[in-house]
Amino acid sequence: MTADSGEKSAVPVLVPMPAPGPYSYGVPAGTTIAPGAIVAVPLGPRLVPGVVWDGPAGKVDAKKLRAIEHVFDCPPLDAAMRRFIDWLADYTLSPPGLVARMALRVPAAFEPEPAIDGIVWTGGKPEKLTGPRARVLDMAEGGVAWTKSGLAKAAGVSATVVDGLMAQGLFDTVAIPPPPVVPLPDPALGRTPLTSDQEAAAATLRDAVGKGGFSVSLIDGVTGSGKTEVYFEAIAEALRQGKQALVLMPEIALTHAFLDRFHDRFGARPAEWHSDLSPRQREKTWRQTAEGRVRVVAGARSALFLPFAELGLIVIDEEHDQAFKQEERVFYNARDMGVVRAKIGGFPVVLASATPSVETRVNADAGRYRRISLPTRFADAALPDLKAVDMRRAPPARGGSLSPVTLNAVRETLAKGEQSLLFLNRRGYAPLTLCRSCGHRFACPDCDSWLVEHRFRGRLVCHRCGHNEERPEACPHCGAVGELAACGPGVERLAEEALGHFPEARIIVLSSDIAGGAKRLRLELEAIAKGEADIVIGTQLVAKGHNFPSMTLVAVVDADMGLNNGDPRASERTFQLLHQVTGRAGRTGKKSLGLIQTWQPDHPVMRALVSGDMESFYAREIAERERAHLPPFGRLAAVIVTANSRIEAEGHARALRRAAPETADIDVLGPAEAPIAVIRGEHRFRLLIHGERRADMQGFLRAMIASGPKPRGSIRVSVDIDPQSFV
Ligand code: ADP
Ligand code: ZN
């Protein structure tokens, strides 16, 4: 582009960089470019993608104004999406460019997908009608466009036969539009007859979607009560209204079983969006979502940033799940931001969970959210009978983790030919290795964490940063040989223990570091569902969303594990996880049992699980939060300062604290060294900001950061609004 003289018009363009706002760019003479257009602009020596933003461009000296280089042939980001990006940036204190970056992640999709070369029979006859030629023309009848190779294949002939016919001018070439990533879903197709409770719930949702406008509905129902069936009806209604729908799931729950069920209901799968997609699938899905060719997306949290053309419904399944929180770069909670996106877009959002978050329950109790309850499991599927195993009274054998009570239950389950799940939320063989001779403990050189032994791989691994080393024969500290002891259980060790007791049983171990990745995992899950395992040993990977028909025993090996970590949500999380895990049992009407091995059977979480009295658990949790002014009755934000040295990190955190404004309704706690004081060689300090419900947290944080020192050198400051993690 050449800079010409005279008045040039300029527009703001948001580029995917951590800049505080859009930059101004010139518009080529004689053109107008509307907000939302996706463009390429020069930035320093590079050309980067950007989005034309709203409002007037900032003033730039005409001589310095650089021009937009290219306008992509791409549907614009609509006004709702642009407002959403601004809103999220403002709320999370992130540069808007970094938020926009999440919507612009697939530059290859900014130009249309190339059409495919196709051929259509003109209807003319060949000079000589051989058998193969006749088969080709048979296939080509009816004016259908084929690819050359597709036609040859369908007719069962070699491509040269088609070439021969083409040489005689019997085919016109045409452009075939690129194939859809998924066929169109049909809302009328496989409607499941619903129970009366389900039907009432579905009718409420259909009504909300039909009327349009923003609303939040919580479907609150035990596992297996039909929440998925019910929200499918909301999606069907959105489709009938000509709207697109988005289903957000914790990544792990996005199983083939779910996709297949969706297919049964709608005759096509939803488009998927998660970290496992190939670049090609990613491009096609992004593009076709923007073009409105994809009608339903099921995805992990980042699907919230897809450029939907006509989004009219968001469903957030397992809304309580922590996986919705992103804790890097832009810290945001996709559950909360999904609600914001719906509000800005003016359409309904549906939250589903068997164990809603306390925040959502409070919103429902206060009438801000509509609460739809599904109190019973579908058909005769009874919830498992839950019992606490008091580990003080029935402790495991020395070196073991399984109580005799649990072992008996597994034995009985095996005898009936049914399946057991032993749940332990710890990967690997043992969380700590120490030398019996000198007491040396194996720690990560770069993190404040012990190395976890992975015996199948023969390695010691850091679960924070991935550092791993071979497990040595001799202690590196004192040189003693054969003195290394594995302390505490992981799933691999549990498998060893189970095998010792039940040598005949078919045992499958499942955790996220399974060799063979996502594909192998899927096969294992299918094998379990088909009853091809007697004992399943797994981490929380098996807790979510899966349907294992012959599973009638679930034993939680270390129910207390998540309780004593200083997290204000520890009770809530433990309750949610254990409820969900035990809910894997008894999905098909067989009598089933859930055993909870605990050293604290009187803990409110254990009592609530065993008694099944969820309401009093929630009431107690909610009262406790209200008393302590914790979310949602008060507000929290964390400021995390990291640096290469402890002194720098601490010094900067202290300086920020001193820079905090005086405000009656906000307190600053800390700085304190983070519970995980070092990750990847970065030292970490935390400040916790605690405000009243209506306090202006963002204003406070901005003022604090603005008047504090500029971070220099290796110092980094991250702000985490509404933190979920406190490590
Ligand atoms: P949730 O999402 O609450 O865990 P699902 O929707 O997954 O419950 O339903 C649990 C199981 O019961 C699934 O296998 C589902 O197909 C079946 N199911 C639920 N409702 C019905 C229904 N009305 N008709 C037939 N099957 C149903
Ligand atoms: Zn590490």
mmCIF file of N, CA and C and ligand atoms in Angstrom, residues 444 446-447 462 464-465 467, ligand 2:
data_model
loop_
_atom_site.group_PDB
_atom_site.id
_atom_site.type_symbol
_atom_site.label_atom_id
_atom_site.label_comp_id
_atom_site.label_asym_id
_atom_site.label_seq_id
_atom_site.Cartn_x
_atom_site.Cartn_y
_atom_site.Cartn_z
ATOM 1 N N CYS A 444 11.712 -32.271 42.232
ATOM 2 C CA CYS A 444 11.975 -31.682 40.923
ATOM 3 C C CYS A 444 13.035 -30.591 41.060
ATOM 4 N N ASP A 446 13.260 -28.054 39.248
ATOM 5 C CA ASP A 446 12.722 -26.759 38.816
ATOM 6 C C ASP A 446 11.449 -26.344 39.538
ATOM 7 N N CYS A 447 10.867 -27.266 40.315
ATOM 8 C CA CYS A 447 9.598 -26.946 40.960
ATOM 9 C C CYS A 447 9.661 -27.337 42.422
ATOM 10 N N CYS A 462 7.912 -35.090 37.310
ATOM 11 C CA CYS A 462 7.304 -33.938 37.985
ATOM 12 C C CYS A 462 5.940 -33.655 37.346
ATOM 13 N N ARG A 464 4.172 -31.093 37.763
ATOM 14 C CA ARG A 464 3.982 -29.665 37.491
ATOM 15 C C ARG A 464 4.543 -29.297 36.119
ATOM 16 N N CYS A 465 5.782 -29.729 35.869
ATOM 17 C CA CYS A 465 6.466 -29.226 34.674
ATOM 18 C C CYS A 465 6.831 -30.334 33.700
ATOM 19 N N HIS A 467 9.218 -32.473 33.989
ATOM 20 C CA HIS A 467 10.598 -32.959 34.139
ATOM 21 C C HIS A 467 10.569 -34.434 34.510
HETATM 22 ZN ZN ZN B 2 8.963 -29.661 37.870
#
